[in-house]
mmCIF file of C-alpha atoms in Angstrom:
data_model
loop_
_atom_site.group_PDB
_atom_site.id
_atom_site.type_symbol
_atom_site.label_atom_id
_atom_site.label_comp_id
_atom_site.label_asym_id
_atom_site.label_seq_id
_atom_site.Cartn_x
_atom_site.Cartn_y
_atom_site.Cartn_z
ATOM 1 C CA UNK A 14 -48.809 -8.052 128.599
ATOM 2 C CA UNK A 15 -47.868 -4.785 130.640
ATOM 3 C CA UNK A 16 -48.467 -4.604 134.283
ATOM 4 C CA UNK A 17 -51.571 -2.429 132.973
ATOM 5 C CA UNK A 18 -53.462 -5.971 132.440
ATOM 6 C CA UNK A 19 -53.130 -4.498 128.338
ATOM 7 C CA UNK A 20 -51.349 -5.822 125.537
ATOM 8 C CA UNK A 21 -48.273 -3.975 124.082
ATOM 9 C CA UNK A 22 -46.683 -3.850 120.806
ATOM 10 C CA UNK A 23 -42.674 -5.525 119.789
ATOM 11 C CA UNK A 24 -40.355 -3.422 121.681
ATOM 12 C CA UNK A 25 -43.500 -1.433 124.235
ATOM 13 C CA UNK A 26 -41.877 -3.321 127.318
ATOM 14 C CA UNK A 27 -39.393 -0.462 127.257
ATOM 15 C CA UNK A 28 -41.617 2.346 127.054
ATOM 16 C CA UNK A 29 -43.984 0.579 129.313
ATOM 17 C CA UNK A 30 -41.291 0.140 132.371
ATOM 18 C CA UNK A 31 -40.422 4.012 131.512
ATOM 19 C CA UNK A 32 -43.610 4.700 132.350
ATOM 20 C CA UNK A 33 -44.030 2.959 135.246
ATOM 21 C CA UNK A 34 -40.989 3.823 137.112
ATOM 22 C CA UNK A 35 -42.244 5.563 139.945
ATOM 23 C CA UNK A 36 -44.493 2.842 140.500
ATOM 24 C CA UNK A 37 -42.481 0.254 140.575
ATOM 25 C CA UNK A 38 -41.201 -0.984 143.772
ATOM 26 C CA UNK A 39 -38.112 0.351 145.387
ATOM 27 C CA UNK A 40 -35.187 -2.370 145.300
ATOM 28 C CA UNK A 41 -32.406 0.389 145.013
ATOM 29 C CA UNK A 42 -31.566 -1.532 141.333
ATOM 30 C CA UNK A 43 -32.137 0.248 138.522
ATOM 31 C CA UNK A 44 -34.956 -1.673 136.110
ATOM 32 C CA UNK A 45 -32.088 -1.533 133.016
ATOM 33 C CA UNK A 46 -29.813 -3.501 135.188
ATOM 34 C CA UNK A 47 -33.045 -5.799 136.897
ATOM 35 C CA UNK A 48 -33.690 -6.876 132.921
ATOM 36 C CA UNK A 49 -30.343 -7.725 131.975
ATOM 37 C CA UNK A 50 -29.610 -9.502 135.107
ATOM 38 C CA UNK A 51 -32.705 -12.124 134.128
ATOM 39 C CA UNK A 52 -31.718 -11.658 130.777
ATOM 40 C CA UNK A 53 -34.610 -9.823 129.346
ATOM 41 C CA UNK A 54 -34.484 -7.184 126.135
ATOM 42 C CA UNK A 55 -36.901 -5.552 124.215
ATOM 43 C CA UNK A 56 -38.657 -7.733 122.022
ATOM 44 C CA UNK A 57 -38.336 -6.039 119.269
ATOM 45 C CA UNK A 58 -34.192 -5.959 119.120
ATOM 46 C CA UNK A 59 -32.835 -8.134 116.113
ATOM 47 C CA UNK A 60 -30.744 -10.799 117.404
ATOM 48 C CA UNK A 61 -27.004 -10.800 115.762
ATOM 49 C CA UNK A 62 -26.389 -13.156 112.991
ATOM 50 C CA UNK A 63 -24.632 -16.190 114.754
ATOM 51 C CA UNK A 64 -27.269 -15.951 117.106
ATOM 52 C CA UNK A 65 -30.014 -15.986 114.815
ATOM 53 C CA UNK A 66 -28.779 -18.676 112.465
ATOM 54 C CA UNK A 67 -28.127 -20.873 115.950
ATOM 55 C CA UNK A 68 -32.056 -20.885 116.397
ATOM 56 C CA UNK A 69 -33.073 -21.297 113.507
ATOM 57 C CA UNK A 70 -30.799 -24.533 113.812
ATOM 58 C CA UNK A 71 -32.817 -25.423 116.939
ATOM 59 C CA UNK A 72 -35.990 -25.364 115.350
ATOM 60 C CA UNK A 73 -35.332 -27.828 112.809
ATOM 61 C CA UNK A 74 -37.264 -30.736 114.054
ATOM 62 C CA UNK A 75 -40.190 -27.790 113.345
ATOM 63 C CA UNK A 76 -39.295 -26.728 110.208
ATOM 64 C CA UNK A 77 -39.445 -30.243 109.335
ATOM 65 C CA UNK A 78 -42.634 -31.445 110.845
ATOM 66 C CA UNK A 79 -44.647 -27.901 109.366
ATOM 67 C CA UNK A 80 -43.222 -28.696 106.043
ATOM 68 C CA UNK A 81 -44.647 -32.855 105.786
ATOM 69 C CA UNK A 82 -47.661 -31.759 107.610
ATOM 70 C CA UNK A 83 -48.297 -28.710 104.895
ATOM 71 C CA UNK A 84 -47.039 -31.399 102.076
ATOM 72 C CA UNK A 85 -49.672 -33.679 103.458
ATOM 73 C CA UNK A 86 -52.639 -31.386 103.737
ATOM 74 C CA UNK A 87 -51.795 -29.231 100.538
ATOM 75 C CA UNK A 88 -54.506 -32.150 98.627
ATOM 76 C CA UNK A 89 -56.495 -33.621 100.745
ATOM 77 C CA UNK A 90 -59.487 -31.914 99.399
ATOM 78 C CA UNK A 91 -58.549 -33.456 96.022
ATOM 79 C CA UNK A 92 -59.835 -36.728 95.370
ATOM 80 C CA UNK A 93 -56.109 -37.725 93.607
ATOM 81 C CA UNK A 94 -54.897 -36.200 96.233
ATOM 82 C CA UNK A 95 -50.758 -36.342 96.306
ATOM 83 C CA UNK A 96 -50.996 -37.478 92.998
ATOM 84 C CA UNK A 97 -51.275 -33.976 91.583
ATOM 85 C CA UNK A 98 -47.151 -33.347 92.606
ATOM 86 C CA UNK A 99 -46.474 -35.652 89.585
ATOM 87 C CA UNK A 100 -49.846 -35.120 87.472
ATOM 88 C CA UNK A 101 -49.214 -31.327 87.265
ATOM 89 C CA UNK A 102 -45.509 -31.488 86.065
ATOM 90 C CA UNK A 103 -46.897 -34.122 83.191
ATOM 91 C CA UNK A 104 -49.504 -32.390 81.913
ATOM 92 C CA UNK A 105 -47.292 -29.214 81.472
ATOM 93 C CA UNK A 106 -44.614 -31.551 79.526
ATOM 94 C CA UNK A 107 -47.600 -32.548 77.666
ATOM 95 C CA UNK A 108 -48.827 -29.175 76.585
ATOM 96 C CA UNK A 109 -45.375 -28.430 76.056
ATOM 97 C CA UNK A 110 -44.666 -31.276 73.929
ATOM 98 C CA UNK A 111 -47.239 -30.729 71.467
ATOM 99 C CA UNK A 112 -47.191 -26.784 71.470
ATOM 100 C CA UNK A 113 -42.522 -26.896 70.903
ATOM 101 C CA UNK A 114 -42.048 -30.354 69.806
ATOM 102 C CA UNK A 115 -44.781 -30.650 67.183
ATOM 103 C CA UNK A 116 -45.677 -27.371 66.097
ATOM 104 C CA UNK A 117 -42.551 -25.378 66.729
ATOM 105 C CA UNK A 118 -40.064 -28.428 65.638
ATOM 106 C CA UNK A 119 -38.024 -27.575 68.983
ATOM 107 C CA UNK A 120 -36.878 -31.127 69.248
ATOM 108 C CA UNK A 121 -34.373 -30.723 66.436
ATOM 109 C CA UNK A 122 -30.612 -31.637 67.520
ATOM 110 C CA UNK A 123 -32.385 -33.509 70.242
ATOM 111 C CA UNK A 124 -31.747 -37.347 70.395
ATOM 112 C CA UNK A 125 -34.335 -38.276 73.305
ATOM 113 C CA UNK A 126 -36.923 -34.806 73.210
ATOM 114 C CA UNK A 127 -39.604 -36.332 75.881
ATOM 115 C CA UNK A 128 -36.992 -37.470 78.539
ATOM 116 C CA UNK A 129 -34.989 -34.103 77.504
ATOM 117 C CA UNK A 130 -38.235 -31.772 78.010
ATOM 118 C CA UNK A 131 -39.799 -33.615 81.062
ATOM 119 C CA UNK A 132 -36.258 -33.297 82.581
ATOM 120 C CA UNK A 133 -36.825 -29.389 82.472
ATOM 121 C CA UNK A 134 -40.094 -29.308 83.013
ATOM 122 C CA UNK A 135 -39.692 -31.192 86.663
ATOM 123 C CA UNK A 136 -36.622 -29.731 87.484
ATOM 124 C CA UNK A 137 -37.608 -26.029 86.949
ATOM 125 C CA UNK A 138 -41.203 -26.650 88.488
ATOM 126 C CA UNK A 139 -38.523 -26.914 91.663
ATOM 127 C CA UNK A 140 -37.068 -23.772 91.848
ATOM 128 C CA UNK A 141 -40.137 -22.072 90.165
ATOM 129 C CA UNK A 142 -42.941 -23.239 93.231
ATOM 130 C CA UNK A 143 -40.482 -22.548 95.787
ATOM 131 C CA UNK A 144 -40.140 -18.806 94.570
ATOM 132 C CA UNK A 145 -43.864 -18.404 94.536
ATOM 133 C CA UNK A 146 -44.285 -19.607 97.796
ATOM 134 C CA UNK A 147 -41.671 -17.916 99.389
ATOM 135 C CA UNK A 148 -43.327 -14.519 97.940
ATOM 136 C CA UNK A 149 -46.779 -14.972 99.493
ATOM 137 C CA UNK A 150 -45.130 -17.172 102.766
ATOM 138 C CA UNK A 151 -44.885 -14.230 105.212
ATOM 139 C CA UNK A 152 -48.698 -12.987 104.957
ATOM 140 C CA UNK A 153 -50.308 -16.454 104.235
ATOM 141 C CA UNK A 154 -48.895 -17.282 107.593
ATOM 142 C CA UNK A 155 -49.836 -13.754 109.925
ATOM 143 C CA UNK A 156 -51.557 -15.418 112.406
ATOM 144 C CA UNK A 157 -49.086 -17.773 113.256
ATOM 145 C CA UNK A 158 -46.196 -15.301 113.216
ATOM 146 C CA UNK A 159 -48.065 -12.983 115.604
ATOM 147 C CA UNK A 160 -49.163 -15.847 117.729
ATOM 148 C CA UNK A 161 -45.562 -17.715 118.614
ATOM 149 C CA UNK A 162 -42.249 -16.228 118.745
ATOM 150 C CA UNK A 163 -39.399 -18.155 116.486
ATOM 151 C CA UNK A 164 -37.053 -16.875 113.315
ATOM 152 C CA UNK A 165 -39.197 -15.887 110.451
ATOM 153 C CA UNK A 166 -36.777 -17.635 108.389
ATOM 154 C CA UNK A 167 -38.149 -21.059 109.247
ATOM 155 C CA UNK A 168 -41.156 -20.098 107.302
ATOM 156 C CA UNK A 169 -39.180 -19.831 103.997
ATOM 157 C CA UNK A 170 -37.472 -22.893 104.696
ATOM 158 C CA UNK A 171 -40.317 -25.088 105.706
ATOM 159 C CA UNK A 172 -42.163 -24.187 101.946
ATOM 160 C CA UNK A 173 -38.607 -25.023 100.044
ATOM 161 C CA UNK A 174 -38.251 -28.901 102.101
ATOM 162 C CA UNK A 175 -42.557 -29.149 100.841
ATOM 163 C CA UNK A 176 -41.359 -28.446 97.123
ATOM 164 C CA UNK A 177 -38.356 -30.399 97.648
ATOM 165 C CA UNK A 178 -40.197 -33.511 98.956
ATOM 166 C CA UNK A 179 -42.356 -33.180 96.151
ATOM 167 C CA UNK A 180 -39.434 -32.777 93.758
ATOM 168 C CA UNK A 181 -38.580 -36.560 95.171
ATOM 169 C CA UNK A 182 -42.116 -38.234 94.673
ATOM 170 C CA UNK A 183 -41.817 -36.461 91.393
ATOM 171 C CA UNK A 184 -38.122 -38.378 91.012
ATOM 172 C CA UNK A 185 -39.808 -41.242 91.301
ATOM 173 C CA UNK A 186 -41.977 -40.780 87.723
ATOM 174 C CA UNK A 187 -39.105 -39.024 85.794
ATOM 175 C CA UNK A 188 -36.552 -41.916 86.876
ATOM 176 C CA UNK A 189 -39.525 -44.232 85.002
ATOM 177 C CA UNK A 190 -40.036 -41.692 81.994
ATOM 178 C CA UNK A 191 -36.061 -41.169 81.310
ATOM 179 C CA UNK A 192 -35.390 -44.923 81.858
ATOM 180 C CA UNK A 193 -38.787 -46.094 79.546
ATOM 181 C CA UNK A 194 -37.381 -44.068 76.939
ATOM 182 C CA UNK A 195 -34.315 -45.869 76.324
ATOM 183 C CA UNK A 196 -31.755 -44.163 78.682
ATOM 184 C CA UNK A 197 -29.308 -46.708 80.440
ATOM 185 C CA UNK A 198 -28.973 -46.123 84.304
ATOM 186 C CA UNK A 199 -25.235 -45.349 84.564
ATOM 187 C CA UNK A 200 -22.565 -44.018 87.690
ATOM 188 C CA UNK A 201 -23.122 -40.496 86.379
ATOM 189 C CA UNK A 202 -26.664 -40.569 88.388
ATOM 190 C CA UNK A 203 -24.871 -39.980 91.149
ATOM 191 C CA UNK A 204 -24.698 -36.571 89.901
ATOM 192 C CA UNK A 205 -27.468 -35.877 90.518
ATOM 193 C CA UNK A 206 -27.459 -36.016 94.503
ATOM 194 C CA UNK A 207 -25.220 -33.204 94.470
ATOM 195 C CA UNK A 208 -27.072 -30.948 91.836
ATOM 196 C CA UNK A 209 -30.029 -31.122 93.748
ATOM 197 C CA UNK A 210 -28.511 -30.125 96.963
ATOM 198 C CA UNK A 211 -27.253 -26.880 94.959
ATOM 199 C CA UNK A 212 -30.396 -26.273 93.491
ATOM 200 C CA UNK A 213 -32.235 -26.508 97.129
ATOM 201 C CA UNK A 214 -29.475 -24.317 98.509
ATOM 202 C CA UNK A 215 -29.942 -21.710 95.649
ATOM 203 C CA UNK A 216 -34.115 -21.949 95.960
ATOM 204 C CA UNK A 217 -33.641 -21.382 99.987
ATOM 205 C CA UNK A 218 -31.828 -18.441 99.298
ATOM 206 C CA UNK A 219 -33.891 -17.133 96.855
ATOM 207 C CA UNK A 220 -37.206 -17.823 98.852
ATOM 208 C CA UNK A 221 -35.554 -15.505 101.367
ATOM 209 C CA UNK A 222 -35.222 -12.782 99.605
ATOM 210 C CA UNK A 223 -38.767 -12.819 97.697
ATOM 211 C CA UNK A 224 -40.079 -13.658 101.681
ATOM 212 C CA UNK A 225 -38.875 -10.504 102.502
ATOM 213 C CA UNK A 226 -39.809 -8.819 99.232
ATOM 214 C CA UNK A 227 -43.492 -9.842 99.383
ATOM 215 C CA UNK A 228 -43.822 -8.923 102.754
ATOM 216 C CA UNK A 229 -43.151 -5.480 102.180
ATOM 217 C CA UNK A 230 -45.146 -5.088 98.462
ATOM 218 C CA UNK A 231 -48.576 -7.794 97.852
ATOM 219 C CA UNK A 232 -48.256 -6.681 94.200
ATOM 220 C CA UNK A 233 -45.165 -8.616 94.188
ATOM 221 C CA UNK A 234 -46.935 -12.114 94.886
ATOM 222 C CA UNK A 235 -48.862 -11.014 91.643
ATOM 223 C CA UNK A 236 -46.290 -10.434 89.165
ATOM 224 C CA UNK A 237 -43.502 -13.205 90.163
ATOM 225 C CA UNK A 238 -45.547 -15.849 88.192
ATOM 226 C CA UNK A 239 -45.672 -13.614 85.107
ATOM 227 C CA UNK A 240 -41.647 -12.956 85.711
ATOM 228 C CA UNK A 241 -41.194 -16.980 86.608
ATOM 229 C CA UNK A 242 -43.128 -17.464 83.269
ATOM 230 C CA UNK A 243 -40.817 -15.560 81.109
ATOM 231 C CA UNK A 244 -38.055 -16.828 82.833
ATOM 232 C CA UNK A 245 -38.745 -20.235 81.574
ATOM 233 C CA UNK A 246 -38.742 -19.832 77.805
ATOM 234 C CA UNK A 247 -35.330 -18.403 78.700
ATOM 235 C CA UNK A 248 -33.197 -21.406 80.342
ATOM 236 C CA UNK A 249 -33.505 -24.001 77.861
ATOM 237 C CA UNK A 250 -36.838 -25.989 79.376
ATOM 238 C CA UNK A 251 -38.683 -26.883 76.176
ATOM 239 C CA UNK A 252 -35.350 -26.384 73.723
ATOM 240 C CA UNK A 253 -31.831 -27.162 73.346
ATOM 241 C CA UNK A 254 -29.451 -23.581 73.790
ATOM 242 C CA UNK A 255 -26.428 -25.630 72.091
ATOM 243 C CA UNK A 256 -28.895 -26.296 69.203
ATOM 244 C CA UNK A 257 -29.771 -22.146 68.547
ATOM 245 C CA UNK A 258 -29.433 -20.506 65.275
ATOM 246 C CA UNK A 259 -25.669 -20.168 64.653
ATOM 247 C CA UNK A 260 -26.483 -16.594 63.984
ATOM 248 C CA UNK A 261 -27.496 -15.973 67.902
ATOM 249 C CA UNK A 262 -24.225 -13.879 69.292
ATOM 250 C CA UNK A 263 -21.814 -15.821 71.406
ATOM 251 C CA UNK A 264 -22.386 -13.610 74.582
ATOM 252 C CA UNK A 265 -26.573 -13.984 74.147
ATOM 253 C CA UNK A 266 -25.962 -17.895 74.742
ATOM 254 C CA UNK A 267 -23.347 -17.818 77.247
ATOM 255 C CA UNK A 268 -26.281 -15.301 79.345
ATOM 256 C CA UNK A 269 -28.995 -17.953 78.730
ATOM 257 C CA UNK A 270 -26.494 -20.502 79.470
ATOM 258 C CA UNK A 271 -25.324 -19.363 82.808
ATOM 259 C CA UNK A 272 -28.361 -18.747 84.272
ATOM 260 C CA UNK A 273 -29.159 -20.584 87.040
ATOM 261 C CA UNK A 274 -32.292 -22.661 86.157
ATOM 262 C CA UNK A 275 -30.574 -23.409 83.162
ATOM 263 C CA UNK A 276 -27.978 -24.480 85.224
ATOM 264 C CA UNK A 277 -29.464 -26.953 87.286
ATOM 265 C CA UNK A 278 -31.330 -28.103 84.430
ATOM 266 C CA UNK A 279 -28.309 -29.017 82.297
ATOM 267 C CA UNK A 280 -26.203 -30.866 85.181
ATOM 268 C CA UNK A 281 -29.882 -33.014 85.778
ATOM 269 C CA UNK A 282 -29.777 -33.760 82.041
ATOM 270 C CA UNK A 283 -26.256 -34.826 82.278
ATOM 271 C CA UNK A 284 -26.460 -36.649 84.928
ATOM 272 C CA UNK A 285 -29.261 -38.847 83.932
ATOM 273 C CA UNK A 286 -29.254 -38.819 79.892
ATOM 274 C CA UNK A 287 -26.714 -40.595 78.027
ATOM 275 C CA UNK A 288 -28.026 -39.216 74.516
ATOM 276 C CA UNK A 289 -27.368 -35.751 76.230
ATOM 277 C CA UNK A 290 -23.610 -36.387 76.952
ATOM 278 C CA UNK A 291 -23.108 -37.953 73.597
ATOM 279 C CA UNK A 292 -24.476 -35.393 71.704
ATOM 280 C CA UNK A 293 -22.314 -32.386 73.867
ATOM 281 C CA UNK A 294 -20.435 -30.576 71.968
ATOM 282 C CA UNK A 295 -17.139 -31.722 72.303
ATOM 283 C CA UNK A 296 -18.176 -34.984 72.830
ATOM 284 C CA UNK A 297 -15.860 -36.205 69.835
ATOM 285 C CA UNK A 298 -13.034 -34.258 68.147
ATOM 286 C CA UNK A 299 -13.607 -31.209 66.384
ATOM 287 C CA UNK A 300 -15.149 -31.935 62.421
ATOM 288 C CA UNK A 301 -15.590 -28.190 61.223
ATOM 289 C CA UNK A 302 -17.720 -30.257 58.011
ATOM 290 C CA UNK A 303 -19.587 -32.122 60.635
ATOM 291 C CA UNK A 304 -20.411 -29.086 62.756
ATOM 292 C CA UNK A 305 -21.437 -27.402 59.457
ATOM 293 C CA UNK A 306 -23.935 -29.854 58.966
ATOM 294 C CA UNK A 307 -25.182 -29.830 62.065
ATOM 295 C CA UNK A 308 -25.917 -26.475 62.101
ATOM 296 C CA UNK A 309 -27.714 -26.799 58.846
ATOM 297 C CA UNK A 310 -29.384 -30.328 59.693
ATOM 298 C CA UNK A 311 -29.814 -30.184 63.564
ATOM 299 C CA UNK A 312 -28.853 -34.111 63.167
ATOM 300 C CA UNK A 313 -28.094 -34.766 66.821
ATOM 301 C CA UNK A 314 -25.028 -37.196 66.496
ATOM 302 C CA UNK A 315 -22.992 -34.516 64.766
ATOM 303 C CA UNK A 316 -23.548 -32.201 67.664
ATOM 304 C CA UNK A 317 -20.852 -33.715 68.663
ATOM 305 C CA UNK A 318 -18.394 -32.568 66.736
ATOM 306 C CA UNK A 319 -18.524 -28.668 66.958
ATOM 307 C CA UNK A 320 -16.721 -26.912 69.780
ATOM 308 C CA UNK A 321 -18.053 -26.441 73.281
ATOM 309 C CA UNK A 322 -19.574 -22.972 73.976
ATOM 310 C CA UNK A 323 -19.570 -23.883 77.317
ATOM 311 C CA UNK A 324 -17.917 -27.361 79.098
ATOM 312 C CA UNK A 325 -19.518 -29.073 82.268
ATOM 313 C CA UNK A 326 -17.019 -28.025 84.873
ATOM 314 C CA UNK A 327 -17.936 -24.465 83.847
ATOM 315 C CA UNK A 328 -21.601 -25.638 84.736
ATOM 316 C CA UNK A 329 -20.366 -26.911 88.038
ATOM 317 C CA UNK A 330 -18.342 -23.874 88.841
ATOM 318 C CA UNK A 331 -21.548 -21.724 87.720
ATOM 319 C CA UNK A 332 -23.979 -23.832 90.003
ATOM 320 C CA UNK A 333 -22.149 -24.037 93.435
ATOM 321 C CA UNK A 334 -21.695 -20.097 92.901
ATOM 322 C CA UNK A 335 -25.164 -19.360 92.283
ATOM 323 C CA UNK A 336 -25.989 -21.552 95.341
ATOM 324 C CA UNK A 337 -23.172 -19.484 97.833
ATOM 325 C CA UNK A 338 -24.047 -16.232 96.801
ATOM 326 C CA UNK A 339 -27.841 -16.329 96.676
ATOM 327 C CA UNK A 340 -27.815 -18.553 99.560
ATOM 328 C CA UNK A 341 -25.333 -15.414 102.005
ATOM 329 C CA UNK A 342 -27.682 -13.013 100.422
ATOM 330 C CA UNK A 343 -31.036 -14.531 101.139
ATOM 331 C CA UNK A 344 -29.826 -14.896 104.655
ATOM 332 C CA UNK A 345 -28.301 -11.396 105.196
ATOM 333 C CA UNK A 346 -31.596 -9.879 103.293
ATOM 334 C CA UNK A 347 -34.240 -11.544 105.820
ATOM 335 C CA UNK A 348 -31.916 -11.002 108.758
ATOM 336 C CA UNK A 349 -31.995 -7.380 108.609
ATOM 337 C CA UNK A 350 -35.948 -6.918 108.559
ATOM 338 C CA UNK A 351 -36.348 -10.284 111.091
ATOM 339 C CA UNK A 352 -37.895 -7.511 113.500
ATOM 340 C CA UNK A 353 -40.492 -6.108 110.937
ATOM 341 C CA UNK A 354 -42.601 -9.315 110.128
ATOM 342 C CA UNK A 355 -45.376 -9.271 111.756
ATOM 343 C CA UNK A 356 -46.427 -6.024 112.590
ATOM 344 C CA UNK A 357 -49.466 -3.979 111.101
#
């Protein structure tokens, strides 16, 4: 509010002492050094990094409470309510079941298909909602940004902890799917902590840069579902990429591969699957007539026995750099514009 009794826009409070100078009374201090000596600046400077990061650090304890009251309220208006986070991850395996497994035959070379596909399915439903959130996040939530001042970036981080407390409830019903289909619960579940936290560290980052993105562009908000679509069919959801045509060029695999979703999918399936790590290849010692038939049979066992394309620490290597790097990017990205959300 200026000392007009009117309202002034991010960064007016300069213009608006300018312009009042000559009213102002006369303390023989010039206003510059008044503001700094109460610690005042414009509103509408960015704050430096270290600064920036510190309260968003503060503001945890809200991040937290916006995100389980948003994960509360997101179904109340349906009458299964938070039953949907688990229903709608099903009845996509489902579909996807019958349309790959049945009619497409993509369960060959795959020893357990429904704990293999409803592994995908949950685990890129993750990284896939947080994306979409994160690219409508900034305008769904205009009022509030305008109304309170606090880091924009605890917006993007409040919609990744409501998709990753869903990803837990959801836990709950793929822990009973994987271990109901005959898949013994072994130490290597402990993997899975640590994937997880890579995968939330890699959507966070990525829900920062599409917060930024979609606050600039609304088209955007409309065409990341079509891109998140494609992207799917492309990191080994509904189909094994060890189990593709021998035919498919080294270099196309490694690229589906190495991708991050496909990533985080395969370290999930390792870490919870024992068919999966049994039928790696490399698993058992190299059998170039095994492989052979394998390639021609897709009999899962003999997996085994061709050469690894790619081996697990690769995987690991692969997933804590996709989380670093689109993690410092996200961050750096938002940071810059932190002073343009909001207006217009």
């Amino acid at each position: 509010m200026g000392n007009r009794g009117r309202l002034i826009a991010p960064g007016g409070l300069r213009d608006e002492l300018a312009g009042v100078a000559d009213d102002a009374p006369v303390t023989g201090e010039p206003l510059a050094e008044l503001a700094a000596r109460y610690g005042l600046r414009p509103s509408s400077e960015r704050p430096g990094l270290v600064s920036y990061l510190t309260k968003v650090w503060q503001r945890r304890h809200f991040i937290f409470a916006y995100a389980t009251a948003r994960n509360v309220s997101m179904y109340t208006e349906a009458r299964l309510g938070q039953l949907w986070q688990v229903l709608t991850p099903l009845l996509n395996s489902a579909v996807y079941y019958l349309v790959f497994g049945v009619l497409f035959k993509a369960n060959r070379g795959i020893s357990n298909y429904t704990a293999f596909l409803v592994t995908g399915v949950f685990i890129f439903a993750f990284t896939e909602r947080s994306i979409v959130t994160g690219s409508t996040v900034m305008r769904a939530n205009m009022t509030l940004i305008r109304a309170l001042h606090f880091p924009r970036a605890c917006l993007p981080l409040a919609y990744v902890l409501v998709e990753f407390q869903q990803l837990l409830l959801s836990m709950l019903v793929l822990f009973a799917i994987v271990l109901g289909t005959g898949e013994p619960l072994t130490w290597y579940w402990l993997l899975l902590v640590p994937t997880l936290v890579l995968q939330a560290t890699f959507n966070v980052g990525a829900a920062l840069i599409m917060a930024r993105v979609g606050a600039g562009a609304q088209d955007i908000s409309q065409l990341v579902p079509f891109l998140l679509r494609v992207w799917r069919y492309f990191c080994g959801v509904m189909y094994s990429i060890a189990s593709l045509p021998a035919e498919l060029p080294e270099w196309a695999k490694n690229v589906l591969s190495f991708n991050p979703a496909a990533v985080y999918i395969s370290l999930t399936r390792y870490a919870i699957m024992a068919t999966y790590r049994a039928d790696a290849p490399g698993a058992q010692p190299y059998n170039a007539a095994r492989c052979a038939l394998f390639n021609a049979k897709k009999i899962p066992s003999l997996q085994a026995y061709c050469h690894p394309e790619i081996t697990v620490s690769e995987l690991w290597l692969a997933g804590i750099g996709w989380a670093i790097v689109t993690l410092v990017a996200g961050v750096l990205y938002f940071w810059q514009a932190e002073t343009r959300y909001g207006r217009g």
